[in-house]
Amino acid sequence: MRPRLEVEEELAFHLDAMALELERQGWPPDEARAEAKRRFGDVELTTDYCAESTARRRSKERRTMRWDDLRQDLTFAVRTLTRSPGYTAVVVVTLAVAIAANATIFGVMSPYFVRPLPYGEADRLVQLGLVDPESGYDQLRFSLPMIEDLRERARSIEAVASYHYGTANLADEEGVPERVQRSVLTGGMFDVLDVDAALGRTFGPGEAGPAGEDVVVLSDALWRARYAADADILGRAIRIDGTPHTVIGVMGPAFTFPFNGLRLWTPDRRDPTSVERGRQNQLPVVRLVEGVDADAAAVELAALQREMAALHPETDGRFDGVSVTPLRAALNFAWETLSVGFTILLGAAAFLLLIACVNVAGLGLARATARGREIAVRTALGAGKGRLVRQLLTESLVLSAVAGLAGALIASLAIGAVAPLVPEDLYRVGDAGMDRSVMMFTLGVTLLAPLVFGLAPAWTSARSDLAAAMKQGAGGGEGSGPLRGRRALVVVQVALAVVLVSGAGLAVRAFVSTRALDLGFTPERVLTVEVTPPASSYRGEEELRTYYARALERLDALPGAEAVGSVAWLPMNHEALTTDYALPEDAGVPTEEWSFVHYNRVGVGYFEAMGSTLVAGRPFLESDNAGAPRVAIVSQRMAERVWPDRSPVGATLWVGGRDGDPYQVTVVGVAGDMQHTDELGNREPMLYQPIEQLPVRRRFIVVRTNRPVELVAAVRSALLQVDSELPLTLRPMPDVVRESTVAFTLSAALLSGFGLLALSLAALGLSGLLAYVVALRRREFGVRLALGASPGRLRRMMLGDGLRLVVVGAGLGLALVLVLGRVAGSVIPGIDASDPLTLSVALGVLLAVAGGASWIATARGRMEAAEALRAE
Amino acid sequence: MSPKERSLIPGTVDLVVLQVLRSGPRHGFDISRIVHARSGEVIEIRDAALYQALHRVEEQGLVTSTWGRSENNRRAKFYELTAKGRRHLEREGGAFRDQARAVLRVLGEAQP
């Protein structure tokens, strides 16, 4: 009863009794009533007071009751579970593995996607890029004057600063000079990012520009590694590329702008107004005005860019539009690949969890039937259906909690193992590990799982007809509830396993094909050296030519070096350039409509050094130098595309329409196709021009040798003899290739692991079901055996039953694969989910495993049936 | 101020109802009659205060209540002392008495 009503009744009783007594004393009835009320005191106040007190008391009682129930449920659950250690162990292990898989993926990816950027209000930070109208590439860099113009006029921009990066030579009294990655920031960058130094201070606009100072901020990693975390580092002078810089601060370990491995930050000492407008090497970071989103900013900036293009057609006019990318995505050049990979892996892990839950649900159903008698007794003793369900769900929760703990432990180890496999230079916030967000995620998964796998058995157990069926003894028939539910579960399980195994199969196939991929060159025998002779020492083309000629001569003389060459942009190194071209007969076509092709500039000996073949004509020679006629080499695919019915050797081509005045080149050779971009399997058509006719400052020297790693020291010292101050970056070509493809290989490995797990779980589930069914039909089998049915026939019957389930599940799974494949295909180009080979193999393996499981189950079943008969 | 109108020491009414319930479960009206009978000449305890006290001590777990039938077969709420209430009564009731005796001793000595 409502508290207030109860109190009113209680007080009414008192007042009535009082009134009665007063009447007996001689009071007239209505006056007695009034007098009773008067003597009582304030009835209203008392009613309120007592009603509130009652309400409080009742809710306290309810709460206590709930806690008592919960404690009881937990104790009971723990006791029941410890009584069936086999069941508990299987469930916990199954769930733990699946939970661990999910937590691992999340944990590895958390530094890339989840952890907040260590910058103030990071969601307002974006990076800008210029858009190339022909190719659509939208991450081209700005020049300082361009950025100044934008800063003045853009209303979406609250603040802007820009940076570029490269390597520098670091020397001081500490020890050996080393080459480090450093970034040059314009004065306002630390303000834009809204970060402070951990030790000392950062630099501001006062230290930048021609009137500024040569200061430097160190990264935490450099401070610890080179200076042993010396607290007196501030004020020390260190030499960067020969110039003394004063250390004014050290950043915290979380600050790794613009990528991990960056060791120093120095202010940009150039005068923004006197820098050439065409020198575009700056990446602008913008803090958008509060409330302005990236799209709105892009619109405004694009309009501004068009104005600037009109004013400066030779420089700004070559671009059309400005891209605005959130900083997190911009800093991570592999963002798209990583996002896709992450989604796929997390999806696969979720699938695995689903399979695990289905498996556990099946086990739970079987157990529920086995406990039917116990449940019936408890129902008879008055346990409500709700209470029963709650009880069984508590069991599921306990199982899940234990599994979650175990899973978290496994995950913390797995994260540590998997995380280092992701390439180092992808931007991330801190190291992967078991942090709060991963723990929250694991907790969420752990709490969600029991709802999925615990509900079905709990609900089935609580149904009254189960109790009735149990009273009739063992042997529910084919159509009985729990059996049917379990069969459905196996079908679902098989379907999910098919999806996962197919996905894994596809991944394995992709992986295998990349390994066996013909790249068009032999990376395992190539060592690369990245060199950037600075303008201060090598002012013009002549100096560059001299340096590189001497460097190549030295390297060629090294024992172990079979061939040397040079190239402007190393293949598979995330740098791909294009140029326009037109056939002589199409020269009149406006340059905007010219076709474009990937291109590169290579030196003499390049193709030989890379292990690529020349298919026709000749390679570049020393004579193809600055004053000589312009020549070019085309790749085989380009030859087929442009000159389908004849050899291109000797043909001429117009090149470079939009970059400047077009000129003619003569094709002198056809090279084999080489893989240049990350799009594995797609060896793009390429146009090569001699690097001496179009020199660049930074080049990659490639050395052909038997064992690239062994030659590293010799190459380095040979080059240092040519110029001891030059920063060098040596990398064996296999490392370059591996880094290009690592996303692939990592995903493939993980997916394959998941596929295997899924397969095992499906097999487990199936054999479990069959064993259970056989146990259920023991009596029936015993009778059949007694009546002369051959054991072989019984076994075939059981097998057929099991296989029927598998076939239905496989069909469902196939349909799912085709649907999901279409979805995946729209996101990841090149995926063919309906690839028949993969699907057939996946199905074949699944059927084989299922068949094996069924066989084992029926073998056991036969023995049990014979026993059953004897027992009767 | 007349003796009857003086305010009681806080907690007194609670102790009073607990004491009345010592001899067995009773309903509110019964408790009221007994209290008035025993104390009505010197101090006055309003029924409102009594009922508030009853609900208070029930909330504290010192008594429990059940709905039953009165002597003339009407629905009434019966209160009963719990073990916790019994212990509370002994402790607090004893403390009250000790305090009162001490005050009386002081007053007694101070009297001329």
PDB file of C-alpha atoms in Angstrom, chain A residues 667-824:
ATOM      1  CA  VAL A 667      62.035   7.500 -76.556  1.00  0.00           C
ATOM      2  CA  VAL A 668      65.235   5.480 -76.518  1.00  0.00           C
ATOM      3  CA  GLY A 669      64.229   2.388 -74.599  1.00  0.00           C
ATOM      4  CA  VAL A 670      61.462   0.328 -73.006  1.00  0.00           C
ATOM      5  CA  ALA A 671      61.929  -0.895 -69.421  1.00  0.00           C
ATOM      6  CA  GLY A 672      60.163  -3.730 -67.660  1.00  0.00           C
ATOM      7  CA  ASP A 673      57.278  -2.652 -65.433  1.00  0.00           C
ATOM      8  CA  MET A 674      58.319  -1.829 -61.882  1.00  0.00           C
ATOM      9  CA  GLN A 675      56.082  -1.483 -58.847  1.00  0.00           C
ATOM     10  CA  HIS A 676      56.191   2.143 -57.728  1.00  0.00           C
ATOM     11  CA  THR A 677      53.114   2.919 -55.611  1.00  0.00           C
ATOM     12  CA  ASP A 678      51.673   1.056 -52.646  1.00  0.00           C
ATOM     13  CA  GLU A 679      48.925  -0.401 -54.755  1.00  0.00           C
ATOM     14  CA  LEU A 680      50.377  -3.857 -54.906  1.00  0.00           C
ATOM     15  CA  GLY A 681      49.819  -5.738 -58.095  1.00  0.00           C
ATOM     16  CA  ASN A 682      49.343  -2.580 -60.081  1.00  0.00           C
ATOM     17  CA  ARG A 683      52.596  -1.731 -61.785  1.00  0.00           C
ATOM     18  CA  GLU A 684      51.719   1.617 -63.228  1.00  0.00           C
ATOM     19  CA  PRO A 685      52.832   2.827 -66.624  1.00  0.00           C
ATOM     20  CA  MET A 686      55.947   4.958 -66.101  1.00  0.00           C
ATOM     21  CA  LEU A 687      57.931   7.537 -67.958  1.00  0.00           C
ATOM     22  CA  TYR A 688      61.605   7.900 -67.081  1.00  0.00           C
ATOM     23  CA  GLN A 689      63.831  10.869 -67.841  1.00  0.00           C
ATOM     24  CA  PRO A 690      67.555  11.203 -67.217  1.00  0.00           C
ATOM     25  CA  ILE A 691      68.280  12.756 -63.869  1.00  0.00           C
ATOM     26  CA  GLU A 692      71.223  14.710 -65.308  1.00  0.00           C
ATOM     27  CA  GLN A 693      68.885  16.471 -67.723  1.00  0.00           C
ATOM     28  CA  LEU A 694      66.434  17.363 -64.936  1.00  0.00           C
ATOM     29  CA  PRO A 695      68.530  17.357 -61.792  1.00  0.00           C
ATOM     30  CA  VAL A 696      67.069  17.276 -58.274  1.00  0.00           C
ATOM     31  CA  ARG A 697      68.820  17.966 -55.031  1.00  0.00           C
ATOM     32  CA  ARG A 698      67.694  14.998 -52.988  1.00  0.00           C
ATOM     33  CA  ARG A 699      68.385  11.662 -54.616  1.00  0.00           C
ATOM     34  CA  PHE A 700      68.389   8.022 -53.708  1.00  0.00           C
ATOM     35  CA  ILE A 701      71.511   6.123 -54.601  1.00  0.00           C
ATOM     36  CA  VAL A 702      70.842   2.449 -55.186  1.00  0.00           C
ATOM     37  CA  VAL A 703      73.588  -0.154 -54.889  1.00  0.00           C
ATOM     38  CA  ARG A 704      73.203  -3.659 -56.129  1.00  0.00           C
ATOM     39  CA  THR A 705      74.879  -6.185 -53.897  1.00  0.00           C
ATOM     40  CA  ASN A 706      74.455  -9.726 -52.679  1.00  0.00           C
ATOM     41  CA  ARG A 707      73.673  -8.866 -49.072  1.00  0.00           C
ATOM     42  CA  PRO A 708      72.581  -5.235 -48.675  1.00  0.00           C
ATOM     43  CA  VAL A 709      72.841  -5.252 -44.897  1.00  0.00           C
ATOM     44  CA  GLU A 710      76.482  -6.286 -44.976  1.00  0.00           C
ATOM     45  CA  LEU A 711      77.450  -3.398 -47.187  1.00  0.00           C
ATOM     46  CA  VAL A 712      75.900  -0.667 -45.050  1.00  0.00           C
ATOM     47  CA  ALA A 713      79.028   0.279 -43.141  1.00  0.00           C
ATOM     48  CA  ALA A 714      81.220   0.295 -46.242  1.00  0.00           C
ATOM     49  CA  VAL A 715      78.775   2.426 -48.187  1.00  0.00           C
ATOM     50  CA  ARG A 716      78.416   4.883 -45.361  1.00  0.00           C
ATOM     51  CA  SER A 717      82.112   5.320 -44.877  1.00  0.00           C
ATOM     52  CA  ALA A 718      82.725   5.629 -48.624  1.00  0.00           C
ATOM     53  CA  LEU A 719      80.170   8.427 -48.865  1.00  0.00           C
ATOM     54  CA  LEU A 720      81.471  10.149 -45.765  1.00  0.00           C
ATOM     55  CA  GLN A 721      84.867  10.241 -47.451  1.00  0.00           C
ATOM     56  CA  VAL A 722      83.318  12.266 -50.245  1.00  0.00           C
ATOM     57  CA  ASP A 723      81.702  14.654 -47.788  1.00  0.00           C
ATOM     58  CA  SER A 724      81.896  14.018 -44.067  1.00  0.00           C
ATOM     59  CA  GLU A 725      79.150  16.426 -43.075  1.00  0.00           C
ATOM     60  CA  LEU A 726      76.397  15.106 -45.291  1.00  0.00           C
ATOM     61  CA  PRO A 727      73.427  13.447 -43.567  1.00  0.00           C
ATOM     62  CA  LEU A 728      72.747  10.013 -45.009  1.00  0.00           C
ATOM     63  CA  THR A 729      69.866   7.612 -44.566  1.00  0.00           C
ATOM     64  CA  LEU A 730      70.685   4.033 -45.492  1.00  0.00           C
ATOM     65  CA  ARG A 731      67.937   1.454 -45.884  1.00  0.00           C
ATOM     66  CA  PRO A 732      68.037  -1.978 -47.456  1.00  0.00           C
ATOM     67  CA  MET A 733      65.348  -2.108 -50.121  1.00  0.00           C
ATOM     68  CA  PRO A 734      63.550  -5.062 -48.509  1.00  0.00           C
ATOM     69  CA  ASP A 735      62.837  -2.795 -45.518  1.00  0.00           C
ATOM     70  CA  VAL A 736      61.324  -0.205 -47.821  1.00  0.00           C
ATOM     71  CA  VAL A 737      59.130  -2.820 -49.475  1.00  0.00           C
ATOM     72  CA  ARG A 738      58.164  -4.394 -46.201  1.00  0.00           C
ATOM     73  CA  GLU A 739      57.101  -1.077 -44.783  1.00  0.00           C
ATOM     74  CA  SER A 740      55.000  -0.480 -47.868  1.00  0.00           C
ATOM     75  CA  THR A 741      53.165  -3.713 -47.428  1.00  0.00           C
ATOM     76  CA  VAL A 742      53.110  -4.113 -43.711  1.00  0.00           C
ATOM     77  CA  ALA A 743      49.521  -3.126 -43.267  1.00  0.00           C
ATOM     78  CA  PHE A 744      48.650  -5.977 -45.525  1.00  0.00           C
ATOM     79  CA  THR A 745      50.808  -8.577 -43.901  1.00  0.00           C
ATOM     80  CA  LEU A 746      49.787  -7.635 -40.402  1.00  0.00           C
ATOM     81  CA  SER A 747      46.110  -7.802 -41.187  1.00  0.00           C
ATOM     82  CA  ALA A 748      46.541 -11.031 -43.060  1.00  0.00           C
ATOM     83  CA  ALA A 749      48.361 -12.624 -40.163  1.00  0.00           C
ATOM     84  CA  LEU A 750      45.793 -11.541 -37.635  1.00  0.00           C
ATOM     85  CA  LEU A 751      42.841 -12.480 -39.783  1.00  0.00           C
ATOM     86  CA  SER A 752      44.308 -15.888 -40.417  1.00  0.00           C
ATOM     87  CA  GLY A 753      44.678 -16.355 -36.691  1.00  0.00           C
ATOM     88  CA  PHE A 754      41.070 -15.419 -36.187  1.00  0.00           C
ATOM     89  CA  GLY A 755      39.984 -17.747 -38.962  1.00  0.00           C
ATOM     90  CA  LEU A 756      41.745 -20.629 -37.315  1.00  0.00           C
ATOM     91  CA  LEU A 757      40.183 -19.882 -33.986  1.00  0.00           C
ATOM     92  CA  ALA A 758      36.775 -19.616 -35.576  1.00  0.00           C
ATOM     93  CA  LEU A 759      37.255 -22.959 -37.228  1.00  0.00           C
ATOM     94  CA  SER A 760      38.221 -24.613 -33.973  1.00  0.00           C
ATOM     95  CA  LEU A 761      35.275 -23.132 -32.166  1.00  0.00           C
ATOM     96  CA  ALA A 762      32.875 -24.233 -34.863  1.00  0.00           C
ATOM     97  CA  ALA A 763      34.249 -27.748 -34.730  1.00  0.00           C
ATOM     98  CA  LEU A 764      33.979 -27.740 -30.968  1.00  0.00           C
ATOM     99  CA  GLY A 765      30.420 -26.571 -31.125  1.00  0.00           C
ATOM    100  CA  LEU A 766      29.414 -29.163 -33.628  1.00  0.00           C
ATOM    101  CA  SER A 767      30.952 -32.111 -31.844  1.00  0.00           C
ATOM    102  CA  GLY A 768      29.465 -30.859 -28.617  1.00  0.00           C
ATOM    103  CA  LEU A 769      26.006 -30.791 -30.139  1.00  0.00           C
ATOM    104  CA  LEU A 770      26.288 -34.230 -31.566  1.00  0.00           C
ATOM    105  CA  ALA A 771      27.542 -35.692 -28.305  1.00  0.00           C
ATOM    106  CA  TYR A 772      24.660 -34.040 -26.552  1.00  0.00           C
ATOM    107  CA  VAL A 773      22.078 -35.282 -29.014  1.00  0.00           C
ATOM    108  CA  VAL A 774      23.408 -38.779 -28.758  1.00  0.00           C
ATOM    109  CA  ALA A 775      23.252 -38.605 -24.974  1.00  0.00           C
ATOM    110  CA  LEU A 776      19.682 -37.448 -25.252  1.00  0.00           C
ATOM    111  CA  ARG A 777      18.714 -40.230 -27.522  1.00  0.00           C
ATOM    112  CA  ARG A 778      20.591 -42.924 -25.667  1.00  0.00           C
ATOM    113  CA  ARG A 779      17.548 -44.881 -24.923  1.00  0.00           C
ATOM    114  CA  GLU A 780      16.273 -44.626 -28.434  1.00  0.00           C
ATOM    115  CA  PHE A 781      19.615 -45.772 -29.795  1.00  0.00           C
ATOM    116  CA  GLY A 782      19.818 -48.575 -27.301  1.00  0.00           C
ATOM    117  CA  VAL A 783      16.437 -49.837 -28.414  1.00  0.00           C
ATOM    118  CA  ARG A 784      17.343 -49.572 -32.055  1.00  0.00           C
ATOM    119  CA  LEU A 785      20.541 -51.476 -31.455  1.00  0.00           C
ATOM    120  CA  ALA A 786      18.634 -54.151 -29.609  1.00  0.00           C
ATOM    121  CA  LEU A 787      16.137 -54.359 -32.459  1.00  0.00           C
ATOM    122  CA  GLY A 788      18.971 -55.182 -34.795  1.00  0.00           C
ATOM    123  CA  ALA A 789      19.834 -51.878 -36.369  1.00  0.00           C
ATOM    124  CA  SER A 790      23.441 -51.963 -37.484  1.00  0.00           C
ATOM    125  CA  PRO A 791      25.742 -49.649 -35.568  1.00  0.00           C
ATOM    126  CA  GLY A 792      27.089 -48.443 -38.875  1.00  0.00           C
ATOM    127  CA  ARG A 793      23.629 -47.359 -39.940  1.00  0.00           C
ATOM    128  CA  LEU A 794      23.083 -45.513 -36.700  1.00  0.00           C
ATOM    129  CA  ARG A 795      26.362 -43.765 -37.116  1.00  0.00           C
ATOM    130  CA  ARG A 796      25.523 -42.772 -40.658  1.00  0.00           C
ATOM    131  CA  MET A 797      22.228 -41.414 -39.408  1.00  0.00           C
ATOM    132  CA  MET A 798      23.989 -39.288 -36.820  1.00  0.00           C
ATOM    133  CA  LEU A 799      26.582 -38.149 -39.304  1.00  0.00           C
ATOM    134  CA  GLY A 800      23.932 -37.192 -41.783  1.00  0.00           C
ATOM    135  CA  ASP A 801      22.149 -35.247 -39.102  1.00  0.00           C
ATOM    136  CA  GLY A 802      25.262 -33.322 -38.210  1.00  0.00           C
ATOM    137  CA  LEU A 803      26.266 -32.681 -41.788  1.00  0.00           C
ATOM    138  CA  ARG A 804      22.820 -31.429 -42.617  1.00  0.00           C
ATOM    139  CA  LEU A 805      23.271 -28.728 -40.010  1.00  0.00           C
ATOM    140  CA  VAL A 806      26.664 -27.852 -41.410  1.00  0.00           C
ATOM    141  CA  VAL A 807      25.317 -27.569 -44.936  1.00  0.00           C
ATOM    142  CA  VAL A 808      22.522 -25.268 -43.875  1.00  0.00           C
ATOM    143  CA  GLY A 809      24.967 -23.169 -41.885  1.00  0.00           C
ATOM    144  CA  ALA A 810      27.438 -23.091 -44.751  1.00  0.00           C
ATOM    145  CA  GLY A 811      24.747 -21.928 -47.138  1.00  0.00           C
ATOM    146  CA  LEU A 812      23.814 -19.148 -44.758  1.00  0.00           C
ATOM    147  CA  GLY A 813      27.450 -18.276 -44.347  1.00  0.00           C
ATOM    148  CA  LEU A 814      28.041 -18.136 -48.088  1.00  0.00           C
ATOM    149  CA  ALA A 815      25.143 -15.756 -48.531  1.00  0.00           C
ATOM    150  CA  LEU A 816      26.582 -13.578 -45.774  1.00  0.00           C
ATOM    151  CA  VAL A 817      30.010 -13.654 -47.403  1.00  0.00           C
ATOM    152  CA  LEU A 818      28.612 -12.460 -50.707  1.00  0.00           C
ATOM    153  CA  VAL A 819      26.683  -9.648 -49.088  1.00  0.00           C
ATOM    154  CA  LEU A 820      29.545  -8.548 -46.868  1.00  0.00           C
ATOM    155  CA  GLY A 821      31.936  -8.929 -49.767  1.00  0.00           C
ATOM    156  CA  ARG A 822      29.981  -6.417 -51.753  1.00  0.00           C
ATOM    157  CA  VAL A 823      30.098  -3.995 -48.849  1.00  0.00           C
ATOM    158  CA  ALA A 824      33.826  -4.560 -48.391  1.00  0.00           C
TER     159      ALA A 824
END
